[in-house]
């Protein structure tokens, strides 16, 4: 059976998409600590049309973060297919790592989203709040399943209430979380 093309949001309004998004669930990734909590992403539109990306997570009370840039994969397309570029390791940014960031579903109010990419190795459920109604969560999981994702890999992200604000907590300035994640810790 041939793989069908994944359905991707068309006409993404980048201005409305900007701001903070909380990770509700994701496929575990070696690029994130296994015991990370309060994981979130903050997107800021730049004057040149690219997006500044700040990904943050807390591990053992310390804030780890990595910054990158997102941009449209094909500027002439109205599909929400973005590329995201990070430099690793975050404490000595020398190696560019580029990945796909496809918006597979986005509600009309830009409050929750399903993000994936063509290899189906990564999947995220994001929300403007650090919690999501279970019925909506299940609908997004079903949508991912219909797109061919193995949703049994989804892991819900733990969040504290209230979530940390700003850069609360000591910062992991040595990038220990990144080294641990590479080692599978």
mmCIF file of N, CA and C in Angstrom, residues 47-159:
data_model
loop_
_atom_site.group_PDB
_atom_site.id
_atom_site.type_symbol
_atom_site.label_atom_id
_atom_site.label_comp_id
_atom_site.label_asym_id
_atom_site.label_seq_id
_atom_site.Cartn_x
_atom_site.Cartn_y
_atom_site.Cartn_z
ATOM 1 N N UNK A 47 11.640 40.401 11.888
ATOM 2 C CA UNK A 47 11.350 41.307 10.776
ATOM 3 C C UNK A 47 11.585 40.663 9.410
ATOM 4 N N UNK A 48 12.522 39.710 9.331
ATOM 5 C CA UNK A 48 12.825 39.074 8.045
ATOM 6 C C UNK A 48 11.883 37.919 7.708
ATOM 7 N N UNK A 49 10.864 37.684 8.554
ATOM 8 C CA UNK A 49 9.891 36.629 8.287
ATOM 9 C C UNK A 49 10.249 35.288 8.884
ATOM 10 N N UNK A 50 11.454 35.161 9.451
ATOM 11 C CA UNK A 50 11.812 33.918 10.141
ATOM 12 C C UNK A 50 11.273 33.986 11.569
ATOM 13 N N UNK A 51 11.318 32.863 12.245
ATOM 14 C CA UNK A 51 10.773 32.763 13.596
ATOM 15 C C UNK A 51 11.885 32.374 14.561
ATOM 16 N N UNK A 52 12.037 33.146 15.621
ATOM 17 C CA UNK A 52 12.961 32.772 16.694
ATOM 18 C C UNK A 52 12.256 31.707 17.530
ATOM 19 N N UNK A 53 12.937 30.600 17.795
ATOM 20 C CA UNK A 53 12.384 29.478 18.561
ATOM 21 C C UNK A 53 13.161 29.353 19.864
ATOM 22 N N UNK A 54 12.443 29.313 20.969
ATOM 23 C CA UNK A 54 13.049 29.055 22.273
ATOM 24 C C UNK A 54 12.335 27.846 22.866
ATOM 25 N N UNK A 55 13.046 26.720 22.950
ATOM 26 C CA UNK A 55 12.502 25.515 23.575
ATOM 27 C C UNK A 55 13.091 25.407 24.971
ATOM 28 N N UNK A 56 12.213 25.151 25.961
ATOM 29 C CA UNK A 56 12.643 25.073 27.353
ATOM 30 C C UNK A 56 12.051 23.833 28.009
ATOM 31 N N UNK A 57 12.796 23.278 28.956
ATOM 32 C CA UNK A 57 12.288 22.199 29.789
ATOM 33 C C UNK A 57 13.012 22.270 31.128
ATOM 34 N N UNK A 58 12.360 21.765 32.149
ATOM 35 C CA UNK A 58 12.952 21.760 33.479
ATOM 36 C C UNK A 58 13.298 20.324 33.858
ATOM 37 N N UNK A 59 14.508 20.121 34.341
ATOM 38 C CA UNK A 59 14.972 18.814 34.774
ATOM 39 C C UNK A 59 15.638 18.981 36.134
ATOM 40 N N UNK A 60 15.150 18.238 37.104
ATOM 41 C CA UNK A 60 15.714 18.316 38.463
ATOM 42 C C UNK A 60 15.777 19.763 38.951
ATOM 43 N N UNK A 61 14.732 20.542 38.636
ATOM 44 C CA UNK A 61 14.640 21.919 39.097
ATOM 45 C C UNK A 61 15.447 22.930 38.307
ATOM 46 N N UNK A 62 16.164 22.474 37.269
ATOM 47 C CA UNK A 62 16.976 23.393 36.468
ATOM 48 C C UNK A 62 16.366 23.554 35.082
ATOM 49 N N UNK A 63 16.434 24.784 34.596
ATOM 50 C CA UNK A 63 15.890 25.106 33.278
ATOM 51 C C UNK A 63 16.952 24.857 32.213
ATOM 52 N N UNK A 64 16.613 23.999 31.257
ATOM 53 C CA UNK A 64 17.453 23.786 30.088
ATOM 54 C C UNK A 64 16.755 24.406 28.890
ATOM 55 N N UNK A 65 17.511 24.954 27.980
ATOM 56 C CA UNK A 65 16.880 25.571 26.817
ATOM 57 C C UNK A 65 17.794 25.461 25.604
ATOM 58 N N UNK A 66 17.173 25.626 24.452
ATOM 59 C CA UNK A 66 17.915 25.694 23.200
ATOM 60 C C UNK A 66 17.155 26.664 22.304
ATOM 61 N N UNK A 67 17.900 27.456 21.559
ATOM 62 C CA UNK A 67 17.286 28.439 20.673
ATOM 63 C C UNK A 67 17.578 28.069 19.227
ATOM 64 N N UNK A 68 16.644 28.420 18.367
ATOM 65 C CA UNK A 68 16.809 28.118 16.960
ATOM 66 C C UNK A 68 16.017 29.080 16.101
ATOM 67 N N UNK A 69 15.927 28.731 14.830
ATOM 68 C CA UNK A 69 15.215 29.543 13.850
ATOM 69 C C UNK A 69 14.320 28.637 13.017
ATOM 70 N N UNK A 70 13.095 29.097 12.795
ATOM 71 C CA UNK A 70 12.163 28.380 11.915
ATOM 72 C C UNK A 70 11.885 29.251 10.697
ATOM 73 N N UNK A 71 11.651 28.589 9.568
ATOM 74 C CA UNK A 71 11.363 29.317 8.335
ATOM 75 C C UNK A 71 10.555 28.402 7.425
ATOM 76 N N UNK A 72 9.815 29.003 6.496
ATOM 77 C CA UNK A 72 9.007 28.210 5.567
ATOM 78 C C UNK A 72 9.916 27.376 4.674
ATOM 79 N N UNK A 73 9.579 26.097 4.535
ATOM 80 C CA UNK A 73 10.368 25.214 3.676
ATOM 81 C C UNK A 73 10.297 25.683 2.224
ATOM 82 N N UNK A 74 9.110 26.130 1.803
ATOM 83 C CA UNK A 74 8.903 26.648 0.450
ATOM 84 C C UNK A 74 8.140 27.963 0.583
ATOM 85 N N UNK A 75 8.824 29.084 0.480
ATOM 86 C CA UNK A 75 8.168 30.379 0.684
ATOM 87 C C UNK A 75 6.991 30.642 -0.254
ATOM 88 N N UNK A 76 6.940 29.959 -1.390
ATOM 89 C CA UNK A 76 5.842 30.184 -2.341
ATOM 90 C C UNK A 76 4.614 29.331 -2.037
ATOM 91 N N UNK A 77 4.721 28.401 -1.081
ATOM 92 C CA UNK A 77 3.604 27.508 -0.750
ATOM 93 C C UNK A 77 2.797 28.064 0.420
ATOM 94 N N UNK A 78 1.495 27.761 0.427
ATOM 95 C CA UNK A 78 0.671 28.169 1.569
ATOM 96 C C UNK A 78 0.565 27.053 2.610
ATOM 97 N N UNK A 79 1.313 25.951 2.395
ATOM 98 C CA UNK A 79 1.301 24.848 3.357
ATOM 99 C C UNK A 79 2.163 25.181 4.574
ATOM 100 N N UNK A 80 1.722 24.719 5.746
ATOM 101 C CA UNK A 80 2.436 24.967 7.004
ATOM 102 C C UNK A 80 3.550 23.938 7.179
ATOM 103 N N UNK A 81 4.476 23.951 6.236
ATOM 104 C CA UNK A 81 5.659 23.095 6.286
ATOM 105 C C UNK A 81 6.850 24.001 6.570
ATOM 106 N N UNK A 82 7.355 23.890 7.782
ATOM 107 C CA UNK A 82 8.472 24.730 8.194
ATOM 108 C C UNK A 82 9.721 23.877 8.380
ATOM 109 N N UNK A 83 10.848 24.536 8.361
ATOM 110 C CA UNK A 83 12.128 23.948 8.737
ATOM 111 C C UNK A 83 12.552 24.636 10.020
ATOM 112 N N UNK A 84 13.162 23.887 10.923
ATOM 113 C CA UNK A 84 13.678 24.448 12.164
ATOM 114 C C UNK A 84 15.155 24.107 12.240
ATOM 115 N N UNK A 85 15.963 25.137 12.525
ATOM 116 C CA UNK A 85 17.409 24.935 12.607
ATOM 117 C C UNK A 85 17.876 25.285 14.019
ATOM 118 N N UNK A 86 18.573 24.336 14.635
ATOM 119 C CA UNK A 86 19.206 24.542 15.929
ATOM 120 C C UNK A 86 20.694 24.304 15.750
ATOM 121 N N UNK A 87 21.481 24.928 16.605
ATOM 122 C CA UNK A 87 22.911 24.655 16.634
ATOM 123 C C UNK A 87 23.211 23.879 17.906
ATOM 124 N N UNK A 88 23.945 22.788 17.766
ATOM 125 C CA UNK A 88 24.250 21.934 18.915
ATOM 126 C C UNK A 88 25.763 21.732 19.020
ATOM 127 N N UNK A 89 26.217 21.442 20.214
ATOM 128 C CA UNK A 89 25.466 21.486 21.459
ATOM 129 C C UNK A 89 25.112 22.925 21.825
ATOM 130 N N UNK A 90 24.039 23.125 22.621
ATOM 131 C CA UNK A 90 23.577 24.486 22.891
ATOM 132 C C UNK A 90 24.600 25.352 23.627
ATOM 133 N N UNK A 91 25.494 24.730 24.386
ATOM 134 C CA UNK A 91 26.482 25.504 25.135
ATOM 135 C C UNK A 91 27.701 25.864 24.284
ATOM 136 N N UNK A 92 27.817 25.256 23.096
ATOM 137 C CA UNK A 92 28.894 25.557 22.162
ATOM 138 C C UNK A 92 28.327 25.365 20.750
ATOM 139 N N UNK A 93 27.493 26.316 20.313
ATOM 140 C CA UNK A 93 26.742 26.124 19.067
ATOM 141 C C UNK A 93 27.612 26.134 17.817
ATOM 142 N N UNK A 94 27.953 24.929 17.347
ATOM 143 C CA UNK A 94 28.805 24.848 16.159
ATOM 144 C C UNK A 94 28.221 23.982 15.045
ATOM 145 N N UNK A 95 27.335 23.053 15.385
ATOM 146 C CA UNK A 95 26.811 22.128 14.381
ATOM 147 C C UNK A 95 25.348 22.449 14.113
ATOM 148 N N UNK A 96 25.000 22.861 12.879
ATOM 149 C CA UNK A 96 23.582 23.124 12.590
ATOM 150 C C UNK A 96 22.823 21.818 12.380
ATOM 151 N N UNK A 97 21.682 21.715 13.030
ATOM 152 C CA UNK A 97 20.794 20.568 12.858
ATOM 153 C C UNK A 97 19.458 21.116 12.360
ATOM 154 N N UNK A 98 19.010 20.638 11.204
ATOM 155 C CA UNK A 98 17.777 21.136 10.598
ATOM 156 C C UNK A 98 16.748 20.016 10.576
ATOM 157 N N UNK A 99 15.536 20.334 10.987
ATOM 158 C CA UNK A 99 14.460 19.344 10.991
ATOM 159 C C UNK A 99 13.182 19.920 10.413
ATOM 160 N N UNK A 100 12.260 19.038 10.100
ATOM 161 C CA UNK A 100 10.955 19.444 9.591
ATOM 162 C C UNK A 100 10.012 19.726 10.745
ATOM 163 N N UNK A 101 9.154 20.707 10.561
ATOM 164 C CA UNK A 101 8.139 21.088 11.526
ATOM 165 C C UNK A 101 6.877 21.337 10.707
ATOM 166 N N UNK A 102 6.029 20.309 10.614
ATOM 167 C CA UNK A 102 4.813 20.417 9.825
ATOM 168 C C UNK A 102 3.623 20.535 10.756
ATOM 169 N N UNK A 103 2.812 21.570 10.550
ATOM 170 C CA UNK A 103 1.589 21.745 11.330
ATOM 171 C C UNK A 103 0.510 20.885 10.663
ATOM 172 N N UNK A 104 0.206 19.758 11.319
ATOM 173 C CA UNK A 104 -0.749 18.796 10.755
ATOM 174 C C UNK A 104 -2.192 19.159 11.087
ATOM 175 N N UNK A 105 -2.373 19.810 12.224
ATOM 176 C CA UNK A 105 -3.714 20.268 12.603
ATOM 177 C C UNK A 105 -3.562 21.476 13.518
ATOM 178 N N UNK A 106 -4.472 22.423 13.363
ATOM 179 C CA UNK A 106 -4.505 23.618 14.190
ATOM 180 C C UNK A 106 -5.957 24.045 14.315
ATOM 181 N N UNK A 107 -6.421 24.235 15.547
ATOM 182 C CA UNK A 107 -7.819 24.652 15.690
ATOM 183 C C UNK A 107 -7.966 26.098 15.215
ATOM 184 N N UNK A 108 -9.190 26.501 14.918
ATOM 185 C CA UNK A 108 -9.466 27.816 14.349
ATOM 186 C C UNK A 108 -9.059 28.978 15.237
ATOM 187 N N UNK A 109 -8.978 28.760 16.545
ATOM 188 C CA UNK A 109 -8.596 29.818 17.477
ATOM 189 C C UNK A 109 -7.110 29.799 17.822
ATOM 190 N N UNK A 110 -6.351 28.924 17.171
ATOM 191 C CA UNK A 110 -4.905 28.813 17.417
ATOM 192 C C UNK A 110 -4.610 28.529 18.894
ATOM 193 N N UNK A 111 -5.362 27.571 19.469
ATOM 194 C CA UNK A 111 -5.185 27.217 20.873
ATOM 195 C C UNK A 111 -4.525 25.857 21.069
ATOM 196 N N UNK A 112 -4.621 24.956 20.104
ATOM 197 C CA UNK A 112 -3.953 23.664 20.192
ATOM 198 C C UNK A 112 -3.583 23.194 18.789
ATOM 199 N N UNK A 113 -2.514 22.391 18.743
ATOM 200 C CA UNK A 113 -1.965 22.007 17.445
ATOM 201 C C UNK A 113 -1.348 20.617 17.508
ATOM 202 N N UNK A 114 -1.295 19.988 16.347
ATOM 203 C CA UNK A 114 -0.620 18.706 16.162
ATOM 204 C C UNK A 114 0.529 18.962 15.196
ATOM 205 N N UNK A 115 1.749 18.645 15.636
ATOM 206 C CA UNK A 115 2.945 18.912 14.847
ATOM 207 C C UNK A 115 3.654 17.592 14.560
ATOM 208 N N UNK A 116 4.074 17.419 13.326
ATOM 209 C CA UNK A 116 4.801 16.201 12.968
ATOM 210 C C UNK A 116 5.804 16.509 11.874
ATOM 211 N N UNK A 117 6.261 15.433 11.230
ATOM 212 C CA UNK A 117 7.165 15.572 10.110
ATOM 213 C C UNK A 117 7.135 14.311 9.278
ATOM 214 N N UNK A 118 7.610 14.372 8.038
ATOM 215 C CA UNK A 118 7.391 13.280 7.084
ATOM 216 C C UNK A 118 7.919 11.910 7.496
ATOM 217 N N UNK A 119 8.992 11.840 8.263
ATOM 218 C CA UNK A 119 9.524 10.525 8.645
ATOM 219 C C UNK A 119 8.676 9.854 9.726
ATOM 220 N N UNK A 120 7.816 10.629 10.352
ATOM 221 C CA UNK A 120 6.934 10.152 11.434
ATOM 222 C C UNK A 120 7.713 9.698 12.670
ATOM 223 N N UNK A 121 8.957 10.162 12.811
ATOM 224 C CA UNK A 121 9.752 9.831 14.003
ATOM 225 C C UNK A 121 9.459 10.774 15.156
ATOM 226 N N UNK A 122 8.908 11.939 14.841
ATOM 227 C CA UNK A 122 8.636 12.945 15.868
ATOM 228 C C UNK A 122 7.184 13.388 15.765
ATOM 229 N N UNK A 123 6.585 13.641 16.924
ATOM 230 C CA UNK A 123 5.198 14.091 16.984
ATOM 231 C C UNK A 123 5.024 14.886 18.264
ATOM 232 N N UNK A 124 4.301 15.993 18.162
ATOM 233 C CA UNK A 124 4.027 16.823 19.328
ATOM 234 C C UNK A 124 2.570 17.232 19.341
ATOM 235 N N UNK A 125 1.992 17.260 20.514
ATOM 236 C CA UNK A 125 0.690 17.877 20.739
ATOM 237 C C UNK A 125 0.971 19.097 21.600
ATOM 238 N N UNK A 126 0.602 20.266 21.077
ATOM 239 C CA UNK A 126 0.873 21.528 21.747
ATOM 240 C C UNK A 126 -0.420 22.239 22.104
ATOM 241 N N UNK A 127 -0.353 23.062 23.152
ATOM 242 C CA UNK A 127 -1.522 23.821 23.584
ATOM 243 C C UNK A 127 -1.052 25.141 24.181
ATOM 244 N N UNK A 128 -1.889 26.156 24.104
ATOM 245 C CA UNK A 128 -1.554 27.454 24.710
ATOM 246 C C UNK A 128 -1.556 27.385 26.231
ATOM 247 N N UNK A 129 -2.294 26.447 26.776
ATOM 248 C CA UNK A 129 -2.335 26.206 28.222
ATOM 249 C C UNK A 129 -1.474 24.980 28.514
ATOM 250 N N UNK A 130 -1.113 24.774 29.788
ATOM 251 C CA UNK A 130 -0.284 23.608 30.104
ATOM 252 C C UNK A 130 -1.119 22.353 30.362
ATOM 253 N N UNK A 131 -2.356 22.396 29.937
ATOM 254 C CA UNK A 131 -3.252 21.240 30.017
ATOM 255 C C UNK A 131 -4.215 21.304 28.826
ATOM 256 N N UNK A 132 -4.775 20.169 28.477
ATOM 257 C CA UNK A 132 -5.673 20.093 27.328
ATOM 258 C C UNK A 132 -6.826 19.167 27.679
ATOM 259 N N UNK A 133 -8.023 19.569 27.301
ATOM 260 C CA UNK A 133 -9.206 18.743 27.517
ATOM 261 C C UNK A 133 -8.972 17.346 26.939
ATOM 262 N N UNK A 134 -9.319 16.324 27.706
ATOM 263 C CA UNK A 134 -9.050 14.933 27.304
ATOM 264 C C UNK A 134 -9.727 14.569 25.983
ATOM 265 N N UNK A 135 -10.912 15.091 25.740
ATOM 266 C CA UNK A 135 -11.617 14.790 24.486
ATOM 267 C C UNK A 135 -10.859 15.368 23.287
ATOM 268 N N UNK A 136 -10.372 16.598 23.434
ATOM 269 C CA UNK A 136 -9.584 17.219 22.357
ATOM 270 C C UNK A 136 -8.270 16.459 22.180
ATOM 271 N N UNK A 137 -7.630 16.096 23.282
ATOM 272 C CA UNK A 137 -6.396 15.314 23.222
ATOM 273 C C UNK A 137 -6.635 14.032 22.418
ATOM 274 N N UNK A 138 -7.700 13.323 22.727
ATOM 275 C CA UNK A 138 -8.005 12.067 22.033
ATOM 276 C C UNK A 138 -8.271 12.293 20.547
ATOM 277 N N UNK A 139 -8.893 13.418 20.201
ATOM 278 C CA UNK A 139 -9.131 13.737 18.789
ATOM 279 C C UNK A 139 -7.810 13.967 18.058
ATOM 280 N N UNK A 140 -6.877 14.640 18.721
ATOM 281 C CA UNK A 140 -5.568 14.881 18.102
ATOM 282 C C UNK A 140 -4.782 13.578 17.955
ATOM 283 N N UNK A 141 -4.884 12.708 18.947
ATOM 284 C CA UNK A 141 -4.229 11.399 18.862
ATOM 285 C C UNK A 141 -4.814 10.611 17.685
ATOM 286 N N UNK A 142 -6.132 10.653 17.524
ATOM 287 C CA UNK A 142 -6.775 9.956 16.413
ATOM 288 C C UNK A 142 -6.315 10.528 15.072
ATOM 289 N N UNK A 143 -6.210 11.850 14.998
ATOM 290 C CA UNK A 143 -5.739 12.496 13.767
ATOM 291 C C UNK A 143 -4.316 12.017 13.437
ATOM 292 N N UNK A 144 -3.458 11.945 14.458
ATOM 293 C CA UNK A 144 -2.089 11.465 14.249
ATOM 294 C C UNK A 144 -2.098 10.018 13.757
ATOM 295 N N UNK A 145 -2.947 9.216 14.343
ATOM 296 C CA UNK A 145 -3.060 7.804 13.942
ATOM 297 C C UNK A 145 -3.480 7.705 12.473
ATOM 298 N N UNK A 146 -4.444 8.538 12.065
ATOM 299 C CA UNK A 146 -4.904 8.552 10.673
ATOM 300 C C UNK A 146 -3.797 8.975 9.711
ATOM 301 N N UNK A 147 -2.847 9.766 10.208
ATOM 302 C CA UNK A 147 -1.715 10.202 9.378
ATOM 303 C C UNK A 147 -0.593 9.168 9.363
ATOM 304 N N UNK A 148 -0.775 8.055 10.075
ATOM 305 C CA UNK A 148 0.198 6.972 10.030
ATOM 306 C C UNK A 148 1.198 6.941 11.167
ATOM 307 N N UNK A 149 0.984 7.744 12.207
ATOM 308 C CA UNK A 149 1.887 7.737 13.361
ATOM 309 C C UNK A 149 1.558 6.581 14.297
ATOM 310 N N UNK A 150 2.586 6.005 14.897
ATOM 311 C CA UNK A 150 2.418 4.970 15.919
ATOM 312 C C UNK A 150 2.167 5.692 17.243
ATOM 313 N N UNK A 151 0.903 5.955 17.541
ATOM 314 C CA UNK A 151 0.554 6.780 18.704
ATOM 315 C C UNK A 151 0.824 6.088 20.035
ATOM 316 N N UNK A 152 1.173 4.806 20.002
ATOM 317 C CA UNK A 152 1.532 4.122 21.251
ATOM 318 C C UNK A 152 2.829 4.703 21.823
ATOM 319 N N UNK A 153 3.605 5.423 20.999
ATOM 320 C CA UNK A 153 4.854 6.039 21.452
ATOM 321 C C UNK A 153 4.634 7.363 22.183
ATOM 322 N N UNK A 154 3.416 7.920 22.095
ATOM 323 C CA UNK A 154 3.161 9.223 22.716
ATOM 324 C C UNK A 154 3.364 9.169 24.220
ATOM 325 N N UNK A 155 4.033 10.173 24.737
ATOM 326 C CA UNK A 155 4.303 10.297 26.167
ATOM 327 C C UNK A 155 3.776 11.652 26.619
ATOM 328 N N UNK A 156 2.879 11.644 27.621
ATOM 329 C CA UNK A 156 2.350 12.907 28.131
ATOM 330 C C UNK A 156 3.423 13.619 28.947
ATOM 331 N N UNK A 157 3.481 14.930 28.776
ATOM 332 C CA UNK A 157 4.464 15.759 29.461
ATOM 333 C C UNK A 157 3.896 16.227 30.794
ATOM 334 N N UNK A 158 4.672 16.082 31.847
ATOM 335 C CA UNK A 158 4.242 16.523 33.171
ATOM 336 C C UNK A 158 4.406 18.038 33.278
ATOM 337 N N UNK A 159 3.393 18.677 33.871
ATOM 338 C CA UNK A 159 3.431 20.127 34.082
ATOM 339 C C UNK A 159 3.077 20.442 35.518
#
